[in-house]
Short mmCIF file of C-alpha atoms in Angstrom, two decimals:
data_model
loop_
_atom_site.label_atom_id
_atom_site.label_comp_id
_atom_site.label_asym_id
_atom_site.label_seq_id
_atom_site.Cartn_x
_atom_site.Cartn_y
_atom_site.Cartn_z
CA MET U 1 14.88 -126.76 115.99
CA SER U 2 12.48 -124.48 117.86
CA TYR U 3 10.30 -124.43 114.76
CA LEU U 4 10.19 -128.23 114.69
CA LYS U 5 9.29 -128.38 118.38
CA GLU U 6 6.26 -126.23 117.67
CA ILE U 7 5.20 -127.71 114.36
CA LEU U 8 5.29 -131.42 115.28
CA PRO U 9 2.54 -131.18 117.94
CA LYS U 10 0.44 -129.24 115.41
CA ILE U 11 0.83 -131.98 112.83
CA ILE U 12 -0.31 -134.58 115.35
CA ARG U 13 -3.23 -132.43 116.47
CA TYR U 14 -4.42 -131.72 112.90
CA ARG U 15 -4.40 -135.40 112.04
CA LEU U 16 -6.46 -136.21 115.12
CA ALA U 17 -8.79 -133.29 114.40
CA ARG U 18 -9.49 -134.57 110.89
CA ARG U 19 -10.61 -137.82 112.49
CA LYS U 20 -12.85 -135.79 114.83
CA ILE U 21 -10.99 -137.04 117.90
CA ILE U 22 -10.09 -133.56 119.18
CA SER U 23 -10.75 -129.94 118.19
CA PRO U 24 -8.46 -128.49 115.51
CA GLY U 25 -6.80 -125.80 117.60
CA LEU U 26 -5.55 -122.76 115.68
CA PRO U 27 -4.58 -122.90 111.99
CA LEU U 28 -1.01 -122.95 110.80
CA ASN U 29 -1.72 -120.70 107.84
CA LEU U 30 -4.04 -117.68 107.68
CA THR U 31 -4.99 -115.91 104.45
CA PHE U 32 -6.72 -112.56 104.83
CA SER U 33 -8.31 -110.92 101.78
CA ILE U 34 -8.10 -107.38 103.13
CA THR U 35 -9.99 -105.76 100.25
CA ASN U 36 -11.80 -106.60 97.03
CA VAL U 37 -10.78 -103.30 95.42
CA CYS U 38 -8.65 -103.96 92.33
CA GLN U 39 -7.60 -102.07 89.19
CA SER U 40 -6.95 -105.26 87.19
CA ARG U 41 -9.55 -106.65 84.82
CA CYS U 42 -8.29 -110.21 84.78
CA ARG U 43 -9.84 -112.85 82.56
CA THR U 44 -9.48 -115.37 85.37
CA CYS U 45 -11.18 -113.34 88.12
CA LYS U 46 -14.25 -111.15 88.58
CA ILE U 47 -13.48 -109.71 92.02
CA TRP U 48 -12.95 -106.33 90.41
CA ASP U 49 -16.50 -106.40 89.04
CA LEU U 50 -18.06 -106.63 92.52
CA TYR U 51 -17.62 -102.95 93.38
CA ALA U 52 -18.34 -101.86 89.83
CA ARG U 53 -21.81 -103.36 90.29
CA ASP U 54 -22.22 -102.34 93.93
CA PRO U 55 -20.03 -99.35 94.98
CA GLN U 56 -21.52 -99.40 98.50
CA LYS U 57 -20.09 -102.86 99.10
CA ARG U 58 -16.66 -101.37 99.76
CA ARG U 59 -17.96 -99.72 102.93
CA GLU U 60 -18.70 -103.15 104.38
CA GLU U 61 -15.03 -104.13 104.57
CA LEU U 62 -13.58 -104.71 108.03
CA THR U 63 -12.21 -101.61 109.74
CA LEU U 64 -8.82 -101.53 111.40
CA GLU U 65 -10.51 -101.59 114.81
CA GLU U 66 -12.46 -104.71 113.86
CA ILE U 67 -9.32 -106.38 112.53
CA GLU U 68 -7.52 -105.74 115.81
CA LYS U 69 -10.35 -107.41 117.75
CA ILE U 70 -10.15 -110.45 115.46
CA PHE U 71 -6.38 -110.80 115.67
CA ARG U 72 -6.47 -110.35 119.44
CA SER U 73 -8.91 -113.29 119.69
CA MET U 74 -6.61 -115.65 117.79
CA GLY U 75 -3.00 -116.44 118.65
CA HIS U 76 0.20 -117.50 116.97
CA ILE U 77 0.11 -118.57 113.32
CA TYR U 78 3.11 -119.37 111.11
CA ILE U 79 2.23 -117.99 107.69
CA PHE U 80 0.18 -114.84 107.15
CA ASN U 81 -0.93 -114.44 103.54
CA ILE U 82 -2.38 -111.06 102.63
CA SER U 83 -4.64 -111.17 99.60
CA GLY U 84 -7.21 -109.13 97.69
CA GLY U 85 -8.22 -107.53 95.37
CA GLU U 86 -5.05 -105.51 95.27
CA PRO U 87 -3.73 -105.45 98.85
CA PHE U 88 -1.59 -102.34 98.44
CA LEU U 89 -4.67 -100.21 97.67
CA ARG U 90 -5.75 -100.50 101.27
CA GLN U 91 -4.54 -97.30 102.99
CA ASP U 92 -3.95 -98.99 106.35
CA LEU U 93 -1.99 -101.99 105.03
CA THR U 94 1.05 -101.22 107.17
CA ASP U 95 -1.17 -100.90 110.25
CA ILE U 96 -2.78 -104.27 109.49
CA ILE U 97 0.65 -105.87 109.28
CA LYS U 98 1.65 -104.21 112.56
CA LEU U 99 -1.40 -105.73 114.24
CA ALA U 100 -0.65 -109.12 112.70
CA CYS U 101 2.92 -109.03 114.00
CA ARG U 102 1.73 -107.98 117.46
CA TYR U 103 -1.04 -110.54 117.92
CA LEU U 104 -0.34 -113.39 115.45
CA SER U 105 3.49 -113.45 115.60
CA PRO U 106 3.87 -114.91 112.08
CA GLY U 107 7.19 -116.19 110.81
CA ILE U 108 6.36 -115.36 107.19
CA ILE U 109 4.21 -112.61 105.67
CA HIS U 110 3.37 -112.98 101.98
CA ILE U 111 1.79 -110.27 99.79
CA PRO U 112 0.92 -110.61 96.08
CA THR U 113 0.43 -107.54 93.88
CA ASN U 114 -0.64 -106.64 90.35
CA ALA U 115 2.11 -103.93 90.32
CA ILE U 116 -0.16 -101.34 88.69
CA ALA U 117 0.20 -98.72 91.45
CA LYS U 118 3.99 -99.05 91.25
CA THR U 119 5.01 -95.92 93.18
CA LEU U 120 2.47 -96.53 95.92
CA ILE U 121 3.60 -100.15 96.29
CA GLU U 122 7.24 -99.14 96.60
CA GLU U 123 6.37 -96.64 99.35
CA ARG U 124 4.28 -99.15 101.27
CA VAL U 125 6.89 -101.89 101.00
CA ARG U 126 9.50 -99.53 102.45
CA GLU U 127 7.12 -98.67 105.33
CA ILE U 128 6.51 -102.33 106.06
CA LEU U 129 10.21 -103.22 105.90
CA LYS U 130 11.11 -100.41 108.30
CA LEU U 131 8.43 -101.63 110.71
CA ILE U 132 9.59 -105.25 110.56
CA SER U 133 13.28 -104.37 110.75
CA ALA U 134 12.78 -102.18 113.82
CA ASP U 135 10.25 -104.17 115.82
CA TYR U 136 9.83 -107.67 114.35
CA PRO U 137 13.18 -108.76 112.84
CA GLN U 138 12.24 -112.45 113.02
CA VAL U 139 9.55 -111.98 110.34
CA GLN U 140 10.33 -112.87 106.72
CA LEU U 141 8.50 -110.68 104.19
CA THR U 142 7.76 -111.85 100.64
CA VAL U 143 6.23 -109.64 97.95
CA LYS U 144 5.10 -111.34 94.74
CA PRO U 145 4.24 -109.32 91.61
CA SER U 146 2.02 -111.30 89.25
CA LEU U 147 3.38 -112.26 85.83
CA ASP U 148 0.94 -114.20 83.65
CA HIS U 149 2.82 -113.84 80.37
CA VAL U 150 5.55 -111.85 78.64
CA GLY U 151 4.94 -108.40 77.14
CA ASP U 152 1.58 -107.46 75.66
CA LYS U 153 0.15 -110.94 76.28
CA HIS U 154 0.39 -110.31 80.04
CA ASP U 155 -1.54 -107.06 79.57
CA GLU U 156 -4.23 -108.87 77.60
CA ILE U 157 -4.77 -111.47 80.32
CA ARG U 158 -4.72 -108.87 83.12
CA GLY U 159 -6.86 -106.38 81.20
CA VAL U 160 -4.61 -103.33 81.77
CA LYS U 161 -2.35 -101.90 79.07
CA GLY U 162 1.21 -101.30 80.21
CA ASN U 163 0.91 -103.67 83.19
CA PHE U 164 3.84 -105.87 82.12
CA LYS U 165 6.26 -102.95 82.10
CA LYS U 166 5.13 -101.99 85.60
CA VAL U 167 5.60 -105.56 86.83
CA MET U 168 9.18 -105.60 85.61
CA ALA U 169 9.94 -102.09 86.89
CA LEU U 170 8.54 -102.93 90.33
CA PHE U 171 10.41 -106.23 90.42
CA GLU U 172 13.73 -104.51 89.66
CA GLN U 173 13.06 -101.76 92.20
CA LEU U 174 12.13 -104.19 94.97
CA LYS U 175 15.30 -106.20 94.33
CA THR U 176 17.36 -103.10 95.19
CA LEU U 177 15.94 -103.20 98.74
CA GLN U 178 17.22 -106.68 99.51
CA PRO U 179 20.83 -105.79 100.46
CA GLU U 180 19.46 -103.47 103.15
CA TYR U 181 16.78 -105.92 104.34
CA PRO U 182 18.04 -109.53 104.31
CA ASN U 183 14.64 -110.82 105.52
CA PHE U 184 12.96 -109.45 102.37
CA HIS U 185 12.26 -111.81 99.45
CA VAL U 186 11.01 -110.89 95.98
CA GLU U 187 9.14 -113.46 93.90
CA LEU U 188 7.11 -113.60 90.73
CA GLY U 189 3.93 -115.64 90.33
CA THR U 190 1.92 -116.95 87.39
CA VAL U 191 -1.70 -118.04 87.24
CA ILE U 192 -1.82 -120.87 84.70
CA SER U 193 -5.02 -120.61 82.70
CA THR U 194 -6.43 -121.50 79.31
CA TRP U 195 -4.88 -118.26 78.02
CA ASN U 196 -1.25 -119.11 78.76
CA VAL U 197 -0.97 -122.86 79.41
CA ASN U 198 0.43 -123.51 75.92
CA ASP U 199 3.10 -120.82 76.31
CA ILE U 200 4.68 -122.01 79.56
CA GLU U 201 8.05 -122.74 77.95
CA GLU U 202 8.34 -119.10 76.92
CA ILE U 203 7.22 -117.80 80.32
CA ALA U 204 9.44 -120.17 82.30
CA ALA U 205 12.49 -119.35 80.17
CA PHE U 206 11.89 -115.63 80.65
CA VAL U 207 11.55 -116.00 84.43
CA THR U 208 14.64 -118.22 84.67
CA GLY U 209 16.68 -115.52 82.98
CA LEU U 210 15.76 -113.01 85.70
CA GLY U 211 17.64 -114.89 88.43
CA LEU U 212 14.91 -114.28 91.01
CA ASP U 213 14.71 -115.75 94.52
CA SER U 214 11.61 -117.80 93.91
CA TYR U 215 8.89 -118.36 91.32
CA ARG U 216 5.41 -119.59 92.14
CA ASN U 217 2.56 -120.63 89.92
CA GLU U 218 -0.94 -121.87 90.55
CA ILE U 219 -3.80 -123.14 88.45
CA ALA U 220 -6.64 -120.82 87.55
CA GLU U 221 -9.71 -122.23 89.29
CA GLN U 222 -13.40 -121.52 89.49
CA ARG U 223 -13.71 -120.20 93.03
CA ALA U 224 -16.60 -118.74 94.97
CA GLU U 225 -14.23 -116.00 96.15
CA MET U 226 -13.52 -114.80 92.60
CA PHE U 227 -17.09 -114.84 91.24
CA ASN U 228 -15.84 -116.75 88.19
CA ARG U 229 -17.96 -119.89 88.35
CA GLU U 230 -19.22 -119.40 84.79
CA ASN U 231 -15.77 -118.80 83.26
CA VAL U 232 -13.90 -121.62 81.51
CA ILE U 233 -10.45 -120.75 82.87
CA THR U 234 -8.94 -124.00 84.19
CA PRO U 235 -6.63 -125.69 81.66
CA ALA U 236 -7.32 -129.26 80.61
CA PRO U 237 -5.42 -131.82 82.74
CA GLU U 238 -3.28 -132.92 79.79
CA ALA U 239 -2.31 -129.36 78.91
CA TYR U 240 -1.47 -128.57 82.54
CA GLU U 241 0.58 -131.77 82.79
CA GLN U 242 2.73 -130.65 79.86
CA ALA U 243 3.14 -127.21 81.46
CA ALA U 244 4.08 -128.79 84.80
CA GLN U 245 6.76 -130.88 83.08
CA LYS U 246 8.31 -127.71 81.69
CA PHE U 247 8.27 -125.99 85.08
CA THR U 248 9.79 -129.10 86.62
CA HIS U 249 12.64 -129.05 84.12
CA HIS U 250 13.43 -125.39 84.83
CA ILE U 251 13.35 -125.90 88.61
CA ARG U 252 15.62 -128.93 88.53
CA THR U 253 18.22 -127.18 86.40
CA GLN U 254 18.57 -124.54 89.13
CA MET U 255 18.22 -126.62 92.32
CA LYS U 256 21.96 -127.08 92.98
CA ARG U 257 22.59 -123.32 92.79
CA ARG U 258 19.91 -122.44 95.33
CA LEU U 259 20.29 -121.76 99.03
CA PHE U 260 18.98 -124.46 101.38
CA PHE U 261 15.73 -122.57 102.16
CA HIS U 262 14.94 -122.11 98.47
CA ARG U 263 15.79 -125.75 97.74
CA ILE U 264 13.14 -126.76 100.27
CA THR U 265 10.49 -124.59 98.59
CA SER U 266 11.54 -125.83 95.15
CA ALA U 267 11.26 -129.44 96.31
CA PHE U 268 7.75 -128.80 97.61
CA ARG U 269 6.77 -127.30 94.27
CA LEU U 270 8.09 -130.27 92.34
CA ALA U 271 6.02 -132.62 94.51
CA TYR U 272 3.03 -130.28 94.19
CA TYR U 273 3.00 -130.49 90.38
CA THR U 274 2.63 -134.27 90.53
CA LEU U 275 -0.29 -133.96 92.94
CA ALA U 276 -2.00 -131.15 91.04
CA VAL U 277 -1.97 -133.09 87.78
CA LYS U 278 -3.45 -136.14 89.49
CA ILE U 279 -6.17 -134.08 91.22
CA LEU U 280 -7.19 -132.52 87.90
CA LYS U 281 -7.26 -135.86 86.13
CA GLU U 282 -9.11 -137.81 88.81
CA ASN U 283 -11.23 -135.01 90.32
CA ARG U 284 -10.75 -136.28 93.86
CA GLN U 285 -8.69 -135.60 96.97
CA VAL U 286 -5.55 -137.51 96.08
CA ILE U 287 -4.21 -136.91 99.59
CA PRO U 288 -6.29 -135.88 102.65
CA CYS U 289 -7.32 -132.23 102.67
CA TYR U 290 -6.91 -130.23 105.88
CA ALA U 291 -8.74 -127.09 104.76
CA GLY U 292 -10.54 -125.64 107.76
CA ILE U 293 -8.01 -127.27 110.08
CA SER U 294 -4.46 -126.32 109.11
CA ASN U 295 -5.53 -123.32 107.01
CA ALA U 296 -8.13 -120.58 107.37
CA HIS U 297 -9.27 -117.77 105.10
CA LEU U 298 -10.75 -114.46 106.24
CA SER U 299 -12.84 -112.42 103.79
CA PRO U 300 -12.89 -108.59 103.66
CA TYR U 301 -16.29 -108.70 105.40
CA GLY U 302 -15.39 -110.92 108.34
CA ASP U 303 -16.41 -114.30 106.89
CA VAL U 304 -14.29 -117.25 108.01
CA TRP U 305 -13.73 -119.85 105.29
CA ALA U 306 -12.02 -123.21 105.18
CA CYS U 307 -10.56 -122.09 101.84
CA CYS U 308 -11.19 -119.57 99.09
CA THR U 309 -12.47 -122.29 96.74
CA LEU U 310 -15.49 -122.96 98.96
CA GLY U 311 -15.57 -119.33 100.08
CA TYR U 312 -18.97 -117.68 100.09
CA ASP U 313 -20.68 -120.97 99.15
CA GLN U 314 -19.77 -122.68 102.44
CA PRO U 315 -18.76 -120.14 105.10
CA MET U 316 -17.91 -121.27 108.61
CA GLY U 317 -19.46 -118.15 110.10
CA ASN U 318 -19.12 -114.38 110.27
CA LEU U 319 -16.98 -112.75 112.95
CA ARG U 320 -19.20 -109.69 113.26
CA GLU U 321 -21.96 -111.99 114.40
CA HIS U 322 -19.71 -113.58 117.05
CA ASP U 323 -18.24 -110.49 118.70
CA TYR U 324 -15.09 -110.79 116.52
CA ASN U 325 -14.12 -113.98 118.34
CA PHE U 326 -12.27 -116.16 115.85
CA ARG U 327 -12.22 -119.20 118.13
CA ALA U 328 -16.00 -119.05 118.56
CA VAL U 329 -16.49 -119.34 114.79
CA TRP U 330 -13.62 -121.78 114.24
CA ASN U 331 -14.95 -124.19 116.85
CA GLY U 332 -18.63 -123.71 116.04
CA SER U 333 -21.14 -126.18 114.61
CA GLN U 334 -21.21 -124.47 111.22
CA ALA U 335 -17.45 -124.91 110.92
CA ASP U 336 -17.80 -128.58 111.86
CA THR U 337 -20.34 -129.05 109.06
CA VAL U 338 -17.96 -127.57 106.50
CA ARG U 339 -15.11 -129.77 107.74
CA ALA U 340 -17.31 -132.86 107.56
CA GLY U 341 -17.97 -132.22 103.86
CA ILE U 342 -14.27 -131.81 103.17
CA HIS U 343 -13.50 -134.99 105.10
CA ARG U 344 -16.10 -136.91 103.03
CA GLY U 345 -14.34 -135.75 99.87
CA ASP U 346 -17.27 -133.66 98.64
CA CYS U 347 -14.75 -131.30 97.03
CA ALA U 348 -11.39 -131.61 95.33
CA CYS U 349 -9.09 -128.92 93.97
CA PRO U 350 -5.38 -128.21 93.45
CA LEU U 351 -5.40 -124.96 95.48
CA ALA U 352 -1.66 -124.41 95.95
CA ASN U 353 -1.69 -122.76 99.37
CA GLN U 354 -3.76 -125.57 100.88
CA THR U 355 -2.04 -128.38 99.02
CA TYR U 356 1.35 -127.41 100.47
CA SER U 357 -0.12 -127.74 103.97
CA ASN U 358 -1.71 -131.05 103.01
CA MET U 359 1.69 -132.30 101.85
CA LEU U 360 3.26 -131.32 105.17
CA LEU U 361 0.65 -133.48 106.90
CA HIS U 362 1.01 -136.44 104.53
CA THR U 363 4.05 -138.64 105.15
CA PRO U 364 4.44 -140.08 101.60
CA SER U 365 4.33 -136.55 100.17
CA LEU U 366 6.96 -135.37 102.65
CA LEU U 367 9.20 -138.27 101.65
CA ARG U 368 8.76 -137.25 98.02
CA VAL U 369 9.87 -133.73 98.95
CA LEU U 370 12.96 -135.11 100.67
CA ARG U 371 13.81 -137.19 97.61
CA GLU U 372 13.57 -134.10 95.43
CA MET U 373 15.89 -132.21 97.79
CA VAL U 374 18.48 -135.02 97.68
CA ARG U 375 18.14 -135.25 93.93
CA GLY U 376 18.65 -131.49 93.68
#
């Protein structure tokens, strides 16, 4: 109930902010790409190529001291997504999470990983869990190894031989930590691209057999953040629709066996698939987009974005240029210009993280979620 008391005023405020009646306030969801360093050589992403071309660029990433100044200038957010690159390669990851817990007070922290540095990841996850358990027991931690196919086909998409075996080994090892840390959740996630969209039945069946807590997937997109504008990676709408139908079938067969919390997330995903297919087919904002209002994205270099799709192409401002004051950038004229373009419908994408927030702020979508829960 306390969550609802906090979230309802935010929903009202965000709706008014989109109509330019009031300022947006603070976002509900913050994604922070803490580094662009990555060992993967994914077909869907060229982040890894940035430092290969410009090794000095790594030195421009925000320091821990700068991150503390930024977090201190913000306030409470609900979901803190840590992204990359490969987040676990950042030596001060645990310290960043400690600062986030201290200043942002998130309810959920979510970290994806390519699972390549398996031993390092295990050590860091244990560090983070000990920190949360001792000082911030209200925080739910989710770690999501990426699984884009089964066996060698995963390695081909990710560009690293032996990656699939490491994903599975890390997944099994992380699961052993759950009895000790009940606020720890282990997921798997798939990026649906032109290289695996026709094999979704095989992937979904494999994942279902693992009996995991949760399974996420998102569409491979051309994003400014990933330097992949020239890559044909997004599946055709018809192919994605067929894949979504298969995911829908697998989710619905398991809904009744899931705990209430996981039934909620599953219901949101079922509603998301319908929206994502329609967005791809019609190339428009099927429901209003609240990027730059409900959600914010922070780059490794201090850029504030409405979302990672617009990213470097349409930044809201850089925090180093505003004395690390997030509110100064968030409420600035440059941010207003970006929001105006989103409000006009200049862009449209099925970015999963943002679409879930959009659904929360769209009554017909919420009703669809409730119907899926009842049906489950």
